[in-house]
Amino acid sequence: KGVTLVELMITLAIFSIVAGMIYSVYISFLKHATSERRVSKTEIDLLNLFWPVLKDIQSAGFGISTSHCQDAIYQDPIFVKDTELIIRSTAVGPDKYSGLWGYVGEDCSVEPKDEWSSLNNECVVVISSINRSLLGFSKIQGGRIVDIQCTPKIKKADYIAYWVPDPDLKCPELNINTGCYEMSIDIKDYEEDRPKICSDGTGKFSKSVSRYLGRRNYQPVLDCVFKSDRDGDKGLNYRFGCIDSSGGLTWKKRPEECGTGKLRLLRLGLLVQSSPRMDSQGPQTITFFEDLPPSLRVTINLTEEQRYYKWRKLEETIPLRNLE
């Protein structure tokens, strides 16, 4: 009519074994699902947050002549300073007119007229489309530049007007400190404690945009980005493609190493953590720029702890179209 204590204990033992097996499978499934969600989130973040940064880098030199938006030390619209990559452009700012450009005609009108007719007293820089020389800075009213004298010698497409940031609207007085935006990218340390999900040796991939040269206001874009290993190798790396007089392509570590060649391409390498801590280890080393000569490659040596995380190696070649 009932069960004995022995039968009850046996039943409980069997139930405990089955429950333990179910719990083990559940935990394994949960870890796998968490890891996959983290991988998916990393890919979404790269698409939504990082790809726009690549587009900004591509705009280096946009709206910049050979004589403005430069200082005595850094003459080029793209350069490396310490660990920062810095570009100068009139197109990377948050203002609604950033990136606006048009052809200047003989009558000082700027085309397409429908885009420029509503702009009044905004500032533009006028640059030769042939040799990128600076004609001057001007205000625009009713689709026409007003502070630069136009002559019949100015033919359509010989000069291009670009909107430039100037909060004080003193266009003829513009100088290198207000004539363009300066964007910097770098990997910064965490201001507070490192997020628990992020491995040691990581930081925040950050971006700064300022209309004044040399000012920095870094804002985080991505967390859990590899910063550096014990040998000093960085998680954010650059290589620069130079075209020589014969049309050959060579790669250099810094843009000034192009010498008499022309800077045309930038390759960027970034290492992003794409999973929480796992039970098994991954590879010990990760190499960037494997198709380049050995002296130009970068090999990251992961610690034993870092190998318990998945890492997403991002390597992109960016054409610097405005430098052509």
Short mmCIF file of C-alpha atoms in Angstrom, two decimals:
data_model
loop_
_atom_site.label_atom_id
_atom_site.label_comp_id
_atom_site.label_asym_id
_atom_site.label_seq_id
_atom_site.Cartn_x
_atom_site.Cartn_y
_atom_site.Cartn_z
CA LYS A 1 0.00 0.00 0.00
CA GLY A 2 3.07 2.37 0.27
CA VAL A 3 6.83 2.63 -0.37
CA THR A 4 9.71 1.78 1.87
CA LEU A 5 12.40 4.25 2.87
CA VAL A 6 14.91 2.39 0.67
CA GLU A 7 12.63 2.69 -2.38
CA LEU A 8 12.11 6.38 -1.69
CA MET A 9 15.88 6.98 -1.39
CA ILE A 10 16.52 5.09 -4.63
CA THR A 11 13.85 7.18 -6.40
CA LEU A 12 15.33 10.40 -5.08
CA ALA A 13 18.81 9.33 -6.15
CA ILE A 14 17.62 8.57 -9.70
CA PHE A 15 15.73 11.88 -9.84
CA SER A 16 18.82 13.77 -8.64
CA ILE A 17 20.97 12.17 -11.34
CA VAL A 18 18.43 13.00 -14.05
CA ALA A 19 18.00 16.57 -12.72
CA GLY A 20 21.78 17.00 -12.63
CA MET A 21 22.08 15.88 -16.23
CA ILE A 22 19.29 18.25 -17.30
CA TYR A 23 20.89 21.13 -15.40
CA SER A 24 24.27 20.41 -16.96
CA VAL A 25 22.76 20.44 -20.45
CA TYR A 26 20.87 23.64 -19.60
CA ILE A 27 24.01 25.41 -18.36
CA SER A 28 25.92 24.30 -21.46
CA PHE A 29 23.11 25.55 -23.71
CA LEU A 30 22.93 28.83 -21.78
CA LYS A 31 26.68 29.43 -22.13
CA HIS A 32 26.52 28.66 -25.84
CA ALA A 33 23.49 30.95 -26.33
CA THR A 34 25.18 33.75 -24.36
CA SER A 35 28.33 33.38 -26.44
CA GLU A 36 26.36 33.46 -29.69
CA ARG A 37 24.41 36.50 -28.56
CA ARG A 38 27.67 38.26 -27.75
CA VAL A 39 29.09 37.37 -31.18
CA SER A 40 25.92 38.69 -32.85
CA LYS A 41 26.03 41.87 -30.77
CA THR A 42 29.65 42.44 -31.74
CA GLU A 43 28.77 42.13 -35.42
CA ILE A 44 25.82 44.53 -35.02
CA ASP A 45 27.99 47.02 -33.14
CA LEU A 46 30.63 46.85 -35.86
CA LEU A 47 27.96 47.48 -38.49
CA ASN A 48 26.17 50.30 -36.68
CA LEU A 49 29.00 51.98 -34.78
CA PHE A 50 32.32 51.13 -36.38
CA TRP A 51 31.56 51.24 -40.11
CA PRO A 52 30.59 54.95 -39.94
CA VAL A 53 34.08 55.59 -38.51
CA LEU A 54 35.57 53.91 -41.59
CA LYS A 55 33.51 56.23 -43.80
CA ASP A 56 34.79 59.22 -41.84
CA ILE A 57 38.38 58.07 -42.35
CA GLN A 58 37.66 57.78 -46.07
CA SER A 59 36.76 61.49 -46.12
CA ALA A 60 40.30 62.59 -45.12
CA GLY A 61 41.20 65.68 -47.13
CA PHE A 62 37.59 66.47 -48.14
CA GLY A 63 37.24 70.24 -48.66
CA ILE A 64 40.84 70.93 -47.66
CA SER A 65 43.27 72.85 -49.87
CA THR A 66 47.02 72.45 -49.90
CA SER A 67 47.37 75.47 -47.61
CA HIS A 68 44.63 75.32 -44.97
CA CYS A 69 43.62 72.96 -42.15
CA GLN A 70 47.32 72.36 -41.52
CA ASP A 71 49.78 73.31 -38.83
CA ALA A 72 53.54 73.64 -38.75
CA ILE A 73 54.10 70.07 -37.58
CA TYR A 74 51.46 68.01 -39.42
CA GLN A 75 51.01 69.14 -43.00
CA ASP A 76 48.96 66.21 -44.27
CA PRO A 77 45.20 65.63 -43.84
CA ILE A 78 45.92 62.18 -42.34
CA PHE A 79 48.70 61.28 -39.92
CA VAL A 80 49.60 59.25 -36.84
CA LYS A 81 50.52 60.92 -33.55
CA ASP A 82 51.62 58.54 -30.79
CA THR A 83 48.82 55.93 -30.88
CA GLU A 84 46.17 58.19 -32.46
CA LEU A 85 45.06 58.21 -36.08
CA ILE A 86 44.08 61.78 -36.98
CA ILE A 87 42.29 62.98 -40.11
CA ARG A 88 41.22 66.45 -41.19
CA SER A 89 38.15 67.03 -43.30
CA THR A 90 35.14 69.33 -43.65
CA ALA A 91 32.81 66.31 -43.84
CA VAL A 92 33.18 64.50 -40.49
CA GLY A 93 31.37 66.95 -38.22
CA PRO A 94 27.86 66.54 -36.78
CA ASP A 95 26.48 69.69 -38.46
CA LYS A 96 23.77 69.23 -41.09
CA TYR A 97 25.82 70.97 -43.79
CA SER A 98 28.96 68.87 -43.27
CA GLY A 99 30.02 67.38 -46.59
CA LEU A 100 28.07 69.88 -48.71
CA TRP A 101 29.90 70.95 -51.89
CA GLY A 102 29.16 72.47 -55.28
CA TYR A 103 30.73 73.84 -58.46
CA VAL A 104 31.43 77.60 -58.69
CA GLY A 105 30.34 79.30 -61.92
CA GLU A 106 31.43 82.49 -63.69
CA ASP A 107 28.74 84.54 -61.92
CA CYS A 108 29.84 83.27 -58.46
CA SER A 109 26.78 81.03 -58.19
CA VAL A 110 27.25 77.63 -56.62
CA GLU A 111 25.57 74.61 -58.19
CA PRO A 112 23.40 72.69 -57.61
CA LYS A 113 21.51 75.92 -56.82
CA ASP A 114 18.57 74.23 -55.09
CA GLU A 115 20.89 72.97 -52.34
CA TRP A 116 22.64 76.31 -51.81
CA SER A 117 19.86 78.86 -52.31
CA SER A 118 18.57 78.52 -48.73
CA LEU A 119 22.01 79.00 -47.16
CA ASN A 120 22.64 82.60 -46.12
CA ASN A 121 25.76 83.89 -44.39
CA GLU A 122 27.15 80.37 -44.04
CA CYS A 123 30.87 79.96 -44.68
CA VAL A 124 32.48 78.18 -47.60
CA VAL A 125 36.03 77.53 -48.72
CA VAL A 126 36.72 77.71 -52.46
CA ILE A 127 39.38 75.35 -53.81
CA SER A 128 40.78 74.71 -57.26
CA SER A 129 39.68 71.34 -58.58
CA ILE A 130 42.88 71.15 -60.63
CA ASN A 131 45.65 71.60 -58.06
CA ARG A 132 43.72 72.02 -54.76
CA SER A 133 45.04 75.57 -54.30
CA LEU A 134 43.04 77.88 -52.03
CA LEU A 135 41.10 80.70 -53.70
CA GLY A 136 39.72 81.95 -50.39
CA PHE A 137 36.97 81.83 -47.75
CA SER A 138 33.61 83.46 -48.34
CA LYS A 139 30.06 83.78 -47.13
CA ILE A 140 27.28 82.49 -49.33
CA GLN A 141 23.99 84.30 -49.90
CA GLY A 142 21.20 83.13 -52.16
CA GLY A 143 23.40 80.45 -53.67
CA ARG A 144 26.25 82.86 -54.51
CA ILE A 145 29.64 83.47 -52.89
CA VAL A 146 29.98 87.16 -51.96
CA ASP A 147 33.49 87.74 -50.58
CA ILE A 148 35.42 86.42 -53.58
CA GLN A 149 35.50 88.23 -56.92
CA CYS A 150 34.50 85.96 -59.77
CA THR A 151 35.68 86.66 -63.31
CA PRO A 152 34.97 85.13 -66.73
CA LYS A 153 38.23 83.25 -66.25
CA ILE A 154 36.49 81.04 -63.68
CA LYS A 155 34.94 78.20 -65.59
CA LYS A 156 32.44 75.78 -64.14
CA ALA A 157 34.18 72.90 -62.33
CA ASP A 158 37.51 74.78 -62.14
CA TYR A 159 36.67 75.72 -58.54
CA ILE A 160 34.61 73.92 -55.91
CA ALA A 161 32.96 75.42 -52.83
CA TYR A 162 32.78 73.38 -49.62
CA TRP A 163 30.79 74.34 -46.52
CA VAL A 164 33.13 74.83 -43.55
CA PRO A 165 32.38 75.00 -39.81
CA ASP A 166 32.57 78.51 -38.37
CA PRO A 167 30.31 79.22 -35.37
CA ASP A 168 31.17 82.94 -35.40
CA LEU A 169 30.48 83.31 -39.14
CA LYS A 170 33.63 85.36 -39.69
CA CYS A 171 34.38 83.62 -42.93
CA PRO A 172 37.11 85.86 -44.38
CA GLU A 173 39.01 85.55 -41.09
CA LEU A 174 39.01 81.76 -41.01
CA ASN A 175 42.32 80.09 -40.23
CA ILE A 176 43.68 76.59 -39.72
CA ASN A 177 42.00 76.32 -36.32
CA THR A 178 38.44 76.78 -37.59
CA GLY A 179 38.48 75.81 -41.26
CA CYS A 180 37.81 72.08 -40.91
CA TYR A 181 37.05 69.28 -38.50
CA GLU A 182 39.72 67.12 -36.91
CA MET A 183 38.76 63.52 -36.10
CA SER A 184 40.92 61.25 -33.95
CA ILE A 185 40.54 57.57 -33.11
CA ASP A 186 42.36 55.63 -30.41
CA ILE A 187 41.88 52.90 -27.79
CA LYS A 188 41.47 54.46 -24.35
CA ASP A 189 41.66 52.95 -20.86
CA TYR A 190 38.44 52.51 -18.91
CA GLU A 191 37.75 55.54 -16.75
CA GLU A 192 36.20 53.31 -14.09
CA ASP A 193 36.46 49.58 -13.42
CA ARG A 194 36.72 47.35 -16.46
CA PRO A 195 33.35 45.77 -17.39
CA LYS A 196 33.14 42.23 -16.04
CA ILE A 197 32.44 40.77 -19.46
CA CYS A 198 35.63 42.28 -20.93
CA SER A 199 38.98 40.51 -20.75
CA ASP A 200 42.03 42.09 -19.17
CA GLY A 201 44.17 44.10 -21.57
CA THR A 202 41.13 45.65 -23.28
CA GLY A 203 39.96 49.24 -23.55
CA LYS A 204 37.41 51.46 -25.28
CA PHE A 205 37.72 52.18 -28.98
CA SER A 206 36.96 55.91 -28.97
CA LYS A 207 36.48 58.79 -31.39
CA SER A 208 36.97 62.53 -31.00
CA VAL A 209 35.64 65.18 -33.41
CA SER A 210 36.52 68.86 -32.97
CA ARG A 211 36.44 71.95 -35.18
CA TYR A 212 39.60 73.19 -33.46
CA LEU A 213 42.91 71.51 -34.25
CA GLY A 214 44.55 69.75 -31.32
CA ARG A 215 41.47 69.62 -29.08
CA ARG A 216 40.26 66.21 -27.94
CA ASN A 217 36.88 65.12 -26.63
CA TYR A 218 36.97 61.34 -26.87
CA GLN A 219 33.68 59.45 -26.79
CA PRO A 220 33.50 55.62 -26.58
CA VAL A 221 32.38 53.69 -29.65
CA LEU A 222 33.14 50.04 -28.72
CA ASP A 223 34.01 48.27 -25.46
CA CYS A 224 36.20 45.18 -25.03
CA VAL A 225 38.75 46.16 -27.68
CA PHE A 226 42.27 44.71 -27.34
CA LYS A 227 44.65 47.50 -26.30
CA SER A 228 48.18 46.06 -26.16
CA ASP A 229 50.13 42.96 -25.18
CA ARG A 230 53.23 42.57 -23.03
CA ASP A 231 55.52 43.18 -25.99
CA GLY A 232 53.84 46.50 -26.73
CA ASP A 233 52.05 45.31 -29.88
CA LYS A 234 48.81 47.24 -30.30
CA GLY A 235 45.31 46.05 -31.01
CA LEU A 236 44.79 49.04 -33.33
CA ASN A 237 47.25 49.03 -36.22
CA TYR A 238 47.74 50.95 -39.46
CA ARG A 239 49.56 50.42 -42.73
CA PHE A 240 49.65 53.03 -45.49
CA GLY A 241 49.60 52.32 -49.22
CA CYS A 242 51.78 54.58 -51.37
CA ILE A 243 51.79 54.88 -55.16
CA ASP A 244 55.19 55.68 -56.68
CA SER A 245 55.90 57.50 -59.95
CA SER A 246 55.75 54.26 -61.91
CA GLY A 247 52.34 53.33 -60.48
CA GLY A 248 53.63 50.64 -58.10
CA LEU A 249 52.03 50.12 -54.70
CA THR A 250 54.15 49.82 -51.56
CA TRP A 251 53.04 49.64 -47.93
CA LYS A 252 54.56 51.69 -45.11
CA LYS A 253 54.10 51.89 -41.35
CA ARG A 254 53.57 55.65 -41.32
CA PRO A 255 52.18 58.03 -43.97
CA GLU A 256 55.28 60.27 -44.03
CA GLU A 257 57.31 57.24 -45.16
CA CYS A 258 55.67 57.54 -48.58
CA GLY A 259 58.36 60.10 -49.46
CA THR A 260 57.87 61.22 -53.05
CA GLY A 261 55.09 58.68 -53.48
CA LYS A 262 51.39 59.49 -53.11
CA LEU A 263 49.36 58.26 -50.14
CA ARG A 264 46.28 56.49 -51.50
CA LEU A 265 45.25 53.64 -49.16
CA LEU A 266 45.02 52.92 -45.45
CA ARG A 267 44.77 49.46 -43.94
CA LEU A 268 43.36 49.32 -40.45
CA GLY A 269 43.58 46.32 -38.11
CA LEU A 270 41.44 46.08 -34.96
CA LEU A 271 40.98 43.23 -32.47
CA VAL A 272 37.58 43.08 -30.72
CA GLN A 273 36.49 40.61 -28.03
CA SER A 274 33.40 38.84 -29.39
CA SER A 275 32.41 36.43 -26.58
CA PRO A 276 32.23 36.14 -22.80
CA ARG A 277 34.70 33.83 -21.07
CA MET A 278 34.48 30.25 -22.37
CA ASP A 279 35.57 26.88 -21.02
CA SER A 280 38.11 26.17 -23.77
CA GLN A 281 41.04 28.17 -25.04
CA GLY A 282 41.56 29.62 -28.49
CA PRO A 283 44.79 30.30 -30.45
CA GLN A 284 47.77 31.87 -28.72
CA THR A 285 48.61 34.39 -31.45
CA ILE A 286 46.65 36.54 -33.90
CA THR A 287 48.43 38.16 -36.87
CA PHE A 288 47.47 41.25 -38.84
CA PHE A 289 48.48 42.01 -42.45
CA GLU A 290 49.54 38.43 -43.20
CA ASP A 291 49.79 39.14 -46.95
CA LEU A 292 52.40 41.87 -46.42
CA PRO A 293 56.16 41.34 -45.95
CA PRO A 294 57.11 39.99 -42.49
CA SER A 295 58.50 43.37 -41.36
CA LEU A 296 55.05 44.93 -41.82
CA ARG A 297 53.03 42.25 -40.04
CA VAL A 298 51.80 42.56 -36.45
CA THR A 299 51.48 39.46 -34.25
CA ILE A 300 49.43 39.73 -31.06
CA ASN A 301 50.41 37.33 -28.27
CA LEU A 302 47.41 36.54 -26.08
CA THR A 303 47.78 35.68 -22.40
CA GLU A 304 46.51 32.37 -21.04
CA GLU A 305 43.45 34.16 -19.68
CA GLN A 306 42.73 36.05 -22.92
CA ARG A 307 42.71 32.77 -24.84
CA TYR A 308 39.46 31.85 -23.05
CA TYR A 309 37.70 34.54 -25.13
CA LYS A 310 36.80 34.69 -28.80
CA TRP A 311 38.37 37.57 -30.72
CA ARG A 312 37.10 39.20 -33.91
CA LYS A 313 39.94 40.33 -36.16
CA LEU A 314 38.79 43.28 -38.23
CA GLU A 315 41.05 44.25 -41.12
CA GLU A 316 39.88 46.80 -43.68
CA THR A 317 41.50 48.59 -46.63
CA ILE A 318 40.20 52.15 -46.93
CA PRO A 319 40.66 54.14 -50.17
CA LEU A 320 41.58 57.77 -49.46
CA ARG A 321 39.65 59.13 -52.43
CA ASN A 322 40.03 62.83 -51.60
CA LEU A 323 43.82 62.53 -51.74
CA GLU A 324 43.76 61.36 -55.36
#
